[in-house]
PDB file of C-alpha atoms in Angstrom:
ATOM      1  CA  MET A   1     117.805  77.248  74.835  1.00  0.00           C
ATOM      2  CA  LYS A   2     118.865  74.604  72.674  1.00  0.00           C
ATOM      3  CA  PHE A   3     116.562  74.641  69.447  1.00  0.00           C
ATOM      4  CA  THR A   4     116.858  72.971  65.860  1.00  0.00           C
ATOM      5  CA  LYS A   5     116.434  74.664  62.847  1.00  0.00           C
ATOM      6  CA  MET A   6     114.712  72.677  59.915  1.00  0.00           C
ATOM      7  CA  HIS A   7     113.026  73.720  56.508  1.00  0.00           C
ATOM      8  CA  GLY A   8     109.804  71.583  54.094  1.00  0.00           C
ATOM      9  CA  ILE A   9     111.293  73.072  50.675  1.00  0.00           C
ATOM     10  CA  GLY A  10     112.969  76.535  51.939  1.00  0.00           C
ATOM     11  CA  ASN A  11     110.101  77.052  54.369  1.00  0.00           C
ATOM     12  CA  ASP A  12     112.490  77.008  57.448  1.00  0.00           C
ATOM     13  CA  TYR A  13     112.021  77.298  61.121  1.00  0.00           C
ATOM     14  CA  VAL A  14     113.147  77.026  64.769  1.00  0.00           C
ATOM     15  CA  TYR A  15     112.117  73.906  66.334  1.00  0.00           C
ATOM     16  CA  VAL A  16     112.278  73.695  70.292  1.00  0.00           C
ATOM     17  CA  ASN A  17     111.770  70.330  72.137  1.00  0.00           C
ATOM     18  CA  CYS A  18     109.404  71.248  74.639  1.00  0.00           C
ATOM     19  CA  PHE A  19     109.584  67.718  76.158  1.00  0.00           C
ATOM     20  CA  GLU A  20     112.895  69.138  77.358  1.00  0.00           C
ATOM     21  CA  GLU A  21     112.322  72.568  77.151  1.00  0.00           C
ATOM     22  CA  THR A  22     110.555  75.903  78.133  1.00  0.00           C
ATOM     23  CA  VAL A  23     109.622  78.675  76.546  1.00  0.00           C
ATOM     24  CA  SER A  24     107.515  81.268  78.382  1.00  0.00           C
ATOM     25  CA  ASN A  25     107.693  83.232  75.673  1.00  0.00           C
ATOM     26  CA  PRO A  26     107.163  82.209  72.803  1.00  0.00           C
ATOM     27  CA  SER A  27     106.098  84.978  70.855  1.00  0.00           C
ATOM     28  CA  ALA A  28     109.164  87.618  72.149  1.00  0.00           C
ATOM     29  CA  VAL A  29     111.143  84.104  71.371  1.00  0.00           C
ATOM     30  CA  ALA A  30     109.566  84.098  68.127  1.00  0.00           C
ATOM     31  CA  LYS A  31     110.743  87.275  66.918  1.00  0.00           C
ATOM     32  CA  PHE A  32     113.986  87.512  68.295  1.00  0.00           C
ATOM     33  CA  VAL A  33     115.721  84.134  66.786  1.00  0.00           C
ATOM     34  CA  SER A  34     113.644  84.410  63.335  1.00  0.00           C
ATOM     35  CA  ASP A  35     115.491  87.697  62.686  1.00  0.00           C
ATOM     36  CA  ARG A  36     117.788  86.815  59.593  1.00  0.00           C
ATOM     37  CA  HIS A  37     120.780  89.546  60.777  1.00  0.00           C
ATOM     38  CA  PHE A  38     120.291  89.390  64.854  1.00  0.00           C
ATOM     39  CA  GLY A  39     119.464  86.042  65.790  1.00  0.00           C
ATOM     40  CA  ILE A  40     119.226  82.455  64.119  1.00  0.00           C
ATOM     41  CA  GLY A  41     116.971  83.340  60.993  1.00  0.00           C
ATOM     42  CA  SER A  42     113.425  82.368  59.894  1.00  0.00           C
ATOM     43  CA  ASP A  43     109.803  82.154  58.939  1.00  0.00           C
ATOM     44  CA  GLY A  44     109.282  81.154  62.926  1.00  0.00           C
ATOM     45  CA  LEU A  45     109.409  79.429  65.396  1.00  0.00           C
ATOM     46  CA  ILE A  46     107.463  76.089  66.692  1.00  0.00           C
ATOM     47  CA  LEU A  47     107.503  74.718  70.012  1.00  0.00           C
ATOM     48  CA  ILE A  48     107.071  70.276  69.238  1.00  0.00           C
ATOM     49  CA  LYS A  49     105.494  69.776  72.794  1.00  0.00           C
ATOM     50  CA  PRO A  50     103.822  66.947  74.622  1.00  0.00           C
ATOM     51  CA  SER A  51      99.879  65.848  74.211  1.00  0.00           C
ATOM     52  CA  ASP A  52      97.086  64.663  75.883  1.00  0.00           C
ATOM     53  CA  VAL A  53      95.916  64.026  72.797  1.00  0.00           C
ATOM     54  CA  ALA A  54      98.517  62.976  69.684  1.00  0.00           C
ATOM     55  CA  ASP A  55     101.713  61.841  70.009  1.00  0.00           C
ATOM     56  CA  CYS A  56     102.919  65.344  70.620  1.00  0.00           C
ATOM     57  CA  GLU A  57     101.471  68.834  70.074  1.00  0.00           C
ATOM     58  CA  MET A  58     102.819  71.543  67.693  1.00  0.00           C
ATOM     59  CA  ASP A  59     102.808  75.011  68.674  1.00  0.00           C
ATOM     60  CA  MET A  60     103.709  77.674  65.524  1.00  0.00           C
ATOM     61  CA  TYR A  61     104.353  81.437  66.043  1.00  0.00           C
ATOM     62  CA  ASN A  62     104.833  83.492  62.916  1.00  0.00           C
ATOM     63  CA  LEU A  63     108.595  85.798  62.350  1.00  0.00           C
ATOM     64  CA  ASP A  64     106.456  88.814  64.194  1.00  0.00           C
ATOM     65  CA  GLY A  65     105.561  86.839  67.437  1.00  0.00           C
ATOM     66  CA  SER A  66     102.011  86.064  66.298  1.00  0.00           C
ATOM     67  CA  GLN A  67     100.529  82.577  66.584  1.00  0.00           C
ATOM     68  CA  GLY A  68      99.486  80.364  64.039  1.00  0.00           C
ATOM     69  CA  ALA A  69      97.165  77.484  63.953  1.00  0.00           C
ATOM     70  CA  MET A  70      98.552  75.608  61.355  1.00  0.00           C
ATOM     71  CA  CYS A  71     101.911  75.058  59.085  1.00  0.00           C
ATOM     72  CA  GLY A  72     101.719  72.648  56.324  1.00  0.00           C
ATOM     73  CA  ASN A  73     105.721  72.526  55.785  1.00  0.00           C
ATOM     74  CA  GLY A  74     105.842  72.744  59.719  1.00  0.00           C
ATOM     75  CA  ILE A  75     104.382  69.679  60.723  1.00  0.00           C
ATOM     76  CA  ARG A  76     106.151  67.915  58.671  1.00  0.00           C
ATOM     77  CA  CYS A  77     109.642  69.232  59.836  1.00  0.00           C
ATOM     78  CA  VAL A  78     107.437  68.678  63.346  1.00  0.00           C
ATOM     79  CA  ALA A  79     106.848  64.728  62.078  1.00  0.00           C
ATOM     80  CA  LYS A  80     110.782  64.466  60.946  1.00  0.00           C
ATOM     81  CA  TYR A  81     112.080  65.999  64.378  1.00  0.00           C
ATOM     82  CA  ALA A  82     109.610  63.277  66.478  1.00  0.00           C
ATOM     83  CA  TYR A  83     110.964  60.342  64.841  1.00  0.00           C
ATOM     84  CA  ASP A  84     114.784  61.091  64.326  1.00  0.00           C
ATOM     85  CA  TYR A  85     115.348  62.345  67.709  1.00  0.00           C
ATOM     86  CA  GLY A  86     113.256  59.294  69.434  1.00  0.00           C
ATOM     87  CA  ILE A  87     109.903  60.804  70.371  1.00  0.00           C
ATOM     88  CA  VAL A  88     107.857  58.579  68.658  1.00  0.00           C
ATOM     89  CA  ASN A  89     109.082  55.102  67.429  1.00  0.00           C
ATOM     90  CA  LYS A  90     106.647  54.214  64.361  1.00  0.00           C
ATOM     91  CA  THR A  91     106.117  55.380  60.990  1.00  0.00           C
ATOM     92  CA  ASN A  92     102.344  56.496  61.535  1.00  0.00           C
ATOM     93  CA  ILE A  93     102.168  59.149  63.700  1.00  0.00           C
ATOM     94  CA  SER A  94      99.457  62.023  65.191  1.00  0.00           C
ATOM     95  CA  VAL A  95     100.524  65.756  65.663  1.00  0.00           C
ATOM     96  CA  ALA A  96      98.222  68.268  67.500  1.00  0.00           C
ATOM     97  CA  THR A  97      97.538  71.368  65.629  1.00  0.00           C
ATOM     98  CA  LYS A  98      95.693  74.689  66.715  1.00  0.00           C
ATOM     99  CA  SER A  99      93.311  73.976  63.780  1.00  0.00           C
ATOM    100  CA  GLY A 100      93.129  69.470  64.875  1.00  0.00           C
ATOM    101  CA  ILE A 101      95.162  66.657  65.969  1.00  0.00           C
ATOM    102  CA  LYS A 102      96.637  65.797  61.976  1.00  0.00           C
ATOM    103  CA  TYR A 103      98.427  62.301  60.657  1.00  0.00           C
ATOM    104  CA  LEU A 104     100.898  61.856  58.968  1.00  0.00           C
ATOM    105  CA  ASP A 105     103.111  58.999  57.216  1.00  0.00           C
ATOM    106  CA  LEU A 106     106.693  58.209  57.381  1.00  0.00           C
ATOM    107  CA  THR A 107     108.856  57.266  54.864  1.00  0.00           C
ATOM    108  CA  LEU A 108     112.531  56.779  55.825  1.00  0.00           C
ATOM    109  CA  GLY A 109     115.781  57.076  53.384  1.00  0.00           C
ATOM    110  CA  ASP A 110     118.485  55.232  53.911  1.00  0.00           C
ATOM    111  CA  ASP A 111     120.116  56.540  56.589  1.00  0.00           C
ATOM    112  CA  GLY A 112     116.713  55.564  58.706  1.00  0.00           C
ATOM    113  CA  LYS A 113     115.491  58.666  58.941  1.00  0.00           C
ATOM    114  CA  VAL A 114     113.110  60.702  57.840  1.00  0.00           C
ATOM    115  CA  SER A 115     113.327  61.447  54.193  1.00  0.00           C
ATOM    116  CA  LEU A 116     108.840  62.156  52.916  1.00  0.00           C
ATOM    117  CA  VAL A 117     105.943  63.049  54.820  1.00  0.00           C
ATOM    118  CA  LYS A 118     102.135  62.401  53.730  1.00  0.00           C
ATOM    119  CA  VAL A 119     100.079  64.770  55.784  1.00  0.00           C
ATOM    120  CA  ASN A 120      96.476  63.947  55.859  1.00  0.00           C
ATOM    121  CA  MET A 121      95.105  67.776  56.221  1.00  0.00           C
ATOM    122  CA  GLY A 122      92.247  67.328  57.120  1.00  0.00           C
ATOM    123  CA  ALA A 123      88.629  69.052  54.633  1.00  0.00           C
ATOM    124  CA  PRO A 124      89.063  72.061  52.720  1.00  0.00           C
ATOM    125  CA  ILE A 125      86.617  74.922  54.603  1.00  0.00           C
ATOM    126  CA  LEU A 126      84.627  76.654  52.296  1.00  0.00           C
ATOM    127  CA  THR A 127      81.650  78.552  53.639  1.00  0.00           C
ATOM    128  CA  SER A 128      82.708  82.355  53.733  1.00  0.00           C
ATOM    129  CA  ARG A 129      82.182  83.317  57.336  1.00  0.00           C
ATOM    130  CA  GLN A 130      84.541  79.966  58.426  1.00  0.00           C
ATOM    131  CA  ILE A 131      87.397  81.237  56.550  1.00  0.00           C
ATOM    132  CA  PRO A 132      86.783  84.086  57.028  1.00  0.00           C
ATOM    133  CA  VAL A 133      85.899  85.912  54.552  1.00  0.00           C
ATOM    134  CA  VAL A 134      83.537  88.843  54.055  1.00  0.00           C
ATOM    135  CA  SER A 135      81.257  87.882  51.386  1.00  0.00           C
ATOM    136  CA  THR A 136      77.812  88.075  50.880  1.00  0.00           C
ATOM    137  CA  LYS A 137      78.160  84.383  48.749  1.00  0.00           C
ATOM    138  CA  GLU A 138      78.580  81.380  50.847  1.00  0.00           C
ATOM    139  CA  GLN A 139      81.590  80.431  49.098  1.00  0.00           C
ATOM    140  CA  VAL A 140      84.174  82.529  47.503  1.00  0.00           C
ATOM    141  CA  ILE A 141      84.822  80.938  44.433  1.00  0.00           C
ATOM    142  CA  ASP A 142      86.040  83.780  41.084  1.00  0.00           C
ATOM    143  CA  GLU A 143      84.531  86.336  42.621  1.00  0.00           C
ATOM    144  CA  PRO A 144      86.103  90.279  42.335  1.00  0.00           C
ATOM    145  CA  LEU A 145      87.852  91.181  44.851  1.00  0.00           C
ATOM    146  CA  ASN A 146      89.352  95.243  44.357  1.00  0.00           C
ATOM    147  CA  VAL A 147      92.723  95.828  45.592  1.00  0.00           C
ATOM    148  CA  ASP A 148      94.558  99.242  45.826  1.00  0.00           C
ATOM    149  CA  GLY A 149      92.435 100.054  42.952  1.00  0.00           C
ATOM    150  CA  THR A 150      93.093  96.761  41.033  1.00  0.00           C
ATOM    151  CA  THR A 151      90.379  94.536  40.326  1.00  0.00           C
ATOM    152  CA  TYR A 152      91.360  90.780  41.057  1.00  0.00           C
ATOM    153  CA  HIS A 153      89.511  87.726  40.870  1.00  0.00           C
ATOM    154  CA  ILE A 154      89.994  85.204  44.054  1.00  0.00           C
ATOM    155  CA  THR A 155      88.609  81.871  45.368  1.00  0.00           C
ATOM    156  CA  ALA A 156      88.998  81.743  49.640  1.00  0.00           C
ATOM    157  CA  VAL A 157      90.040  78.415  50.960  1.00  0.00           C
ATOM    158  CA  SER A 158      90.900  77.792  54.509  1.00  0.00           C
ATOM    159  CA  MET A 159      93.116  74.969  55.602  1.00  0.00           C
ATOM    160  CA  GLY A 160      92.981  75.374  58.867  1.00  0.00           C
ATOM    161  CA  ASN A 161      94.557  79.169  58.046  1.00  0.00           C
ATOM    162  CA  PRO A 162      93.096  81.449  55.455  1.00  0.00           C
ATOM    163  CA  HIS A 163      93.942  81.974  52.195  1.00  0.00           C
ATOM    164  CA  ALA A 164      93.107  83.616  49.267  1.00  0.00           C
ATOM    165  CA  ILE A 165      94.474  81.922  45.756  1.00  0.00           C
ATOM    166  CA  VAL A 166      94.530  84.547  42.826  1.00  0.00           C
ATOM    167  CA  TYR A 167      95.118  83.284  39.472  1.00  0.00           C
ATOM    168  CA  MET A 168      97.661  84.989  37.146  1.00  0.00           C
ATOM    169  CA  ASP A 169      99.447  84.615  33.639  1.00  0.00           C
ATOM    170  CA  ASP A 170     102.980  85.817  34.894  1.00  0.00           C
ATOM    171  CA  LEU A 171     104.433  85.187  38.492  1.00  0.00           C
ATOM    172  CA  LYS A 172     108.296  86.472  37.496  1.00  0.00           C
ATOM    173  CA  ASP A 173     107.721  90.441  37.358  1.00  0.00           C
ATOM    174  CA  LEU A 174     104.792  89.892  40.008  1.00  0.00           C
ATOM    175  CA  ASP A 175     105.664  93.026  43.143  1.00  0.00           C
ATOM    176  CA  ILE A 176     104.548  90.649  45.748  1.00  0.00           C
ATOM    177  CA  GLU A 177     106.553  92.941  48.329  1.00  0.00           C
ATOM    178  CA  LYS A 178     103.720  95.881  47.348  1.00  0.00           C
ATOM    179  CA  ILE A 179     100.837  94.033  46.501  1.00  0.00           C
ATOM    180  CA  GLY A 180     101.175  91.142  49.502  1.00  0.00           C
ATOM    181  CA  PRO A 181     100.198  93.073  52.468  1.00  0.00           C
ATOM    182  CA  LYS A 182      97.773  94.897  50.590  1.00  0.00           C
ATOM    183  CA  PHE A 183      95.889  91.353  50.560  1.00  0.00           C
ATOM    184  CA  GLU A 184      96.883  90.667  53.601  1.00  0.00           C
ATOM    185  CA  ASN A 185      94.654  93.464  55.024  1.00  0.00           C
ATOM    186  CA  HIS A 186      91.924  93.560  53.499  1.00  0.00           C
ATOM    187  CA  ILE A 187      89.404  95.066  54.780  1.00  0.00           C
ATOM    188  CA  ALA A 188      87.228  91.404  53.687  1.00  0.00           C
ATOM    189  CA  PHE A 189      89.474  89.170  55.020  1.00  0.00           C
ATOM    190  CA  PRO A 190      89.002  89.516  59.097  1.00  0.00           C
ATOM    191  CA  ASP A 191      91.634  87.629  60.564  1.00  0.00           C
ATOM    192  CA  ARG A 192      94.343  88.200  57.751  1.00  0.00           C
ATOM    193  CA  ILE A 193      94.639  86.186  54.664  1.00  0.00           C
ATOM    194  CA  ASN A 194      97.856  84.312  53.370  1.00  0.00           C
ATOM    195  CA  THR A 195      97.899  84.805  49.679  1.00  0.00           C
ATOM    196  CA  GLU A 196      98.654  82.492  47.278  1.00  0.00           C
ATOM    197  CA  PHE A 197      98.666  83.744  43.392  1.00  0.00           C
ATOM    198  CA  VAL A 198      99.052  81.162  41.163  1.00  0.00           C
ATOM    199  CA  LYS A 199      99.987  80.427  37.006  1.00  0.00           C
ATOM    200  CA  VAL A 200      98.253  77.150  36.242  1.00  0.00           C
ATOM    201  CA  ILE A 201     101.274  75.253  33.597  1.00  0.00           C
ATOM    202  CA  ASP A 202      98.624  72.189  32.999  1.00  0.00           C
ATOM    203  CA  ARG A 203      96.110  70.593  34.049  1.00  0.00           C
ATOM    204  CA  HIS A 204      98.620  68.679  36.980  1.00  0.00           C
ATOM    205  CA  THR A 205     101.329  71.365  37.328  1.00  0.00           C
ATOM    206  CA  LEU A 206     101.125  74.578  39.408  1.00  0.00           C
ATOM    207  CA  GLN A 207     103.131  77.918  40.340  1.00  0.00           C
ATOM    208  CA  MET A 208     102.354  79.967  42.459  1.00  0.00           C
ATOM    209  CA  ARG A 209     104.100  82.175  45.474  1.00  0.00           C
ATOM    210  CA  VAL A 210     102.752  82.823  48.830  1.00  0.00           C
ATOM    211  CA  TRP A 211     102.490  85.978  50.362  1.00  0.00           C
ATOM    212  CA  GLU A 212     101.655  84.650  53.957  1.00  0.00           C
ATOM    213  CA  ARG A 213     100.608  86.644  56.855  1.00  0.00           C
ATOM    214  CA  GLY A 214     102.965  87.725  59.703  1.00  0.00           C
ATOM    215  CA  SER A 215     105.832  86.803  57.553  1.00  0.00           C
ATOM    216  CA  GLY A 216     105.884  88.426  54.319  1.00  0.00           C
ATOM    217  CA  GLU A 217     106.974  86.504  51.089  1.00  0.00           C
ATOM    218  CA  THR A 218     108.465  82.741  51.843  1.00  0.00           C
ATOM    219  CA  LEU A 219     109.985  79.852  50.132  1.00  0.00           C
ATOM    220  CA  ALA A 220     107.254  77.826  50.441  1.00  0.00           C
ATOM    221  CA  CYS A 221     103.757  76.819  52.359  1.00  0.00           C
ATOM    222  CA  GLY A 222     101.965  73.714  52.822  1.00  0.00           C
ATOM    223  CA  THR A 223      98.694  74.788  54.000  1.00  0.00           C
ATOM    224  CA  GLY A 224      99.007  76.789  50.567  1.00  0.00           C
ATOM    225  CA  ALA A 225      99.746  74.625  48.316  1.00  0.00           C
ATOM    226  CA  CYS A 226      96.679  72.900  49.756  1.00  0.00           C
ATOM    227  CA  ALA A 227      94.494  75.456  48.773  1.00  0.00           C
ATOM    228  CA  VAL A 228      95.563  76.395  45.661  1.00  0.00           C
ATOM    229  CA  ALA A 229      94.662  72.571  44.864  1.00  0.00           C
ATOM    230  CA  VAL A 230      91.618  72.750  46.285  1.00  0.00           C
ATOM    231  CA  ALA A 231      90.960  76.375  44.743  1.00  0.00           C
ATOM    232  CA  SER A 232      92.391  74.562  41.426  1.00  0.00           C
ATOM    233  CA  THR A 233      89.709  72.165  41.467  1.00  0.00           C
ATOM    234  CA  LEU A 234      86.928  74.357  42.208  1.00  0.00           C
ATOM    235  CA  ASN A 235      87.560  76.635  39.278  1.00  0.00           C
ATOM    236  CA  GLY A 236      88.318  73.833  36.590  1.00  0.00           C
ATOM    237  CA  LEU A 237      91.740  74.117  35.989  1.00  0.00           C
ATOM    238  CA  VAL A 238      92.822  70.534  36.973  1.00  0.00           C
ATOM    239  CA  ASP A 239      91.412  67.006  37.038  1.00  0.00           C
ATOM    240  CA  GLU A 240      89.459  66.113  39.958  1.00  0.00           C
ATOM    241  CA  ASP A 241      90.793  63.295  42.039  1.00  0.00           C
ATOM    242  CA  GLN A 242      94.284  63.570  40.852  1.00  0.00           C
ATOM    243  CA  PRO A 243      98.147  64.295  42.056  1.00  0.00           C
ATOM    244  CA  VAL A 244      98.799  67.793  41.443  1.00  0.00           C
ATOM    245  CA  THR A 245     102.147  69.375  41.343  1.00  0.00           C
ATOM    246  CA  VAL A 246     102.846  72.474  43.338  1.00  0.00           C
ATOM    247  CA  LYS A 247     105.512  74.351  42.296  1.00  0.00           C
ATOM    248  CA  LEU A 248     107.201  76.680  45.394  1.00  0.00           C
ATOM    249  CA  LEU A 249     110.345  79.055  44.956  1.00  0.00           C
ATOM    250  CA  GLY A 250     111.711  76.386  47.900  1.00  0.00           C
ATOM    251  CA  GLY A 251     110.712  73.014  45.989  1.00  0.00           C
ATOM    252  CA  ASP A 252     108.084  71.161  44.838  1.00  0.00           C
ATOM    253  CA  LEU A 253     104.719  69.622  46.921  1.00  0.00           C
ATOM    254  CA  GLN A 254     102.046  66.833  45.617  1.00  0.00           C
ATOM    255  CA  ILE A 255      98.916  67.931  46.573  1.00  0.00           C
ATOM    256  CA  LEU A 256      95.304  65.271  46.034  1.00  0.00           C
ATOM    257  CA  TRP A 257      92.059  66.685  47.466  1.00  0.00           C
ATOM    258  CA  ASN A 258      89.878  63.375  47.437  1.00  0.00           C
ATOM    259  CA  ARG A 259      86.899  64.746  46.463  1.00  0.00           C
ATOM    260  CA  GLN A 260      85.052  60.985  48.009  1.00  0.00           C
ATOM    261  CA  GLU A 261      86.598  61.325  51.536  1.00  0.00           C
ATOM    262  CA  ASN A 262      86.804  64.934  51.307  1.00  0.00           C
ATOM    263  CA  LEU A 263      90.762  65.474  52.153  1.00  0.00           C
ATOM    264  CA  VAL A 264      93.664  66.861  51.129  1.00  0.00           C
ATOM    265  CA  TYR A 265      96.916  64.845  51.380  1.00  0.00           C
ATOM    266  CA  MET A 266      99.895  66.266  51.331  1.00  0.00           C
ATOM    267  CA  THR A 267     103.205  65.078  50.222  1.00  0.00           C
ATOM    268  CA  GLY A 268     106.438  66.734  50.858  1.00  0.00           C
ATOM    269  CA  PRO A 269     110.242  66.688  51.913  1.00  0.00           C
ATOM    270  CA  ALA A 270     111.666  67.559  55.249  1.00  0.00           C
ATOM    271  CA  THR A 271     114.789  68.305  56.058  1.00  0.00           C
ATOM    272  CA  THR A 272     117.358  68.943  59.409  1.00  0.00           C
ATOM    273  CA  VAL A 273     119.351  72.684  59.199  1.00  0.00           C
ATOM    274  CA  PHE A 274     121.506  72.041  62.159  1.00  0.00           C
ATOM    275  CA  ASP A 275     121.104  71.648  66.453  1.00  0.00           C
ATOM    276  CA  GLY A 276     122.570  74.804  68.032  1.00  0.00           C
ATOM    277  CA  GLU A 277     122.177  76.766  71.535  1.00  0.00           C
ATOM    278  CA  ILE A 278     121.278  80.258  72.291  1.00  0.00           C
ATOM    279  CA  ASP A 279     120.699  82.495  74.983  1.00  0.00           C
ATOM    280  CA  VAL A 280     116.706  83.948  75.793  1.00  0.00           C
ATOM    281  CA  SER A 281     116.851  84.053  78.756  1.00  0.00           C
ATOM    282  CA  PHE A 282     116.932  88.433  78.835  1.00  0.00           C
ATOM    283  CA  LEU A 283     113.634  87.496  76.985  1.00  0.00           C
ATOM    284  CA  GLU A 284     111.705  85.166  79.658  1.00  0.00           C
ATOM    285  CA  LYS A 285     112.399  87.516  82.664  1.00  0.00           C
TER     286      LYS A 285
END
């Protein structure tokens, strides 16, 4: 199987061009290639497939083999791959995902390859049952939640996948390996949850760490950064209709929630690390 290792500010995936390759057992392949000791090493596997409704389709799997609906950092890399490797020859493209078709604007670098991608991430979902989160409230905004004996206040947002946002004064000493799984598997979240722990720097800048369901702590989460910008607007912590810089472990993303359009826009880099080939035939028998 030929592959390309790519990352969006440290959120790394193994990408396979399914215009040319066939992956018959993607869940098993995802678990194998994601292993950082015995495989390639990644946060998961993303297949780039032909689509009848868009320029291409993104099919993503987390490192535990579970299928995801959407990945903001991943889709920027899909767009870069599609242009750089000749699947498309235009700088405004569409990508089909499990959470709908996304539209992307590509910025080229001096080498003629994609360096920056702006993604129309669509409208945030704020209704509890659609996220989903178990609550008596129609929307969960700054609501208390008992997790492992401690009460946190969460804001719930879906960007095609579910997020719980928690504001904290300190992220450096956060024991995310302990508390992350407690949130992920909490009874309030029927489909598990991605959890963003956020520190407000100022009204235009947020810092976050993320525990992703099925992957653990990652260096970046694009949908999470979008959810954080939305949640911070709802909680009055950032200026409405203004770009917000979200600082993640792997780098920065620029997020804008246009309230009039009710659309979230994410802008950030995409990077190719290397191309390779790996034998996965023993997984597909």
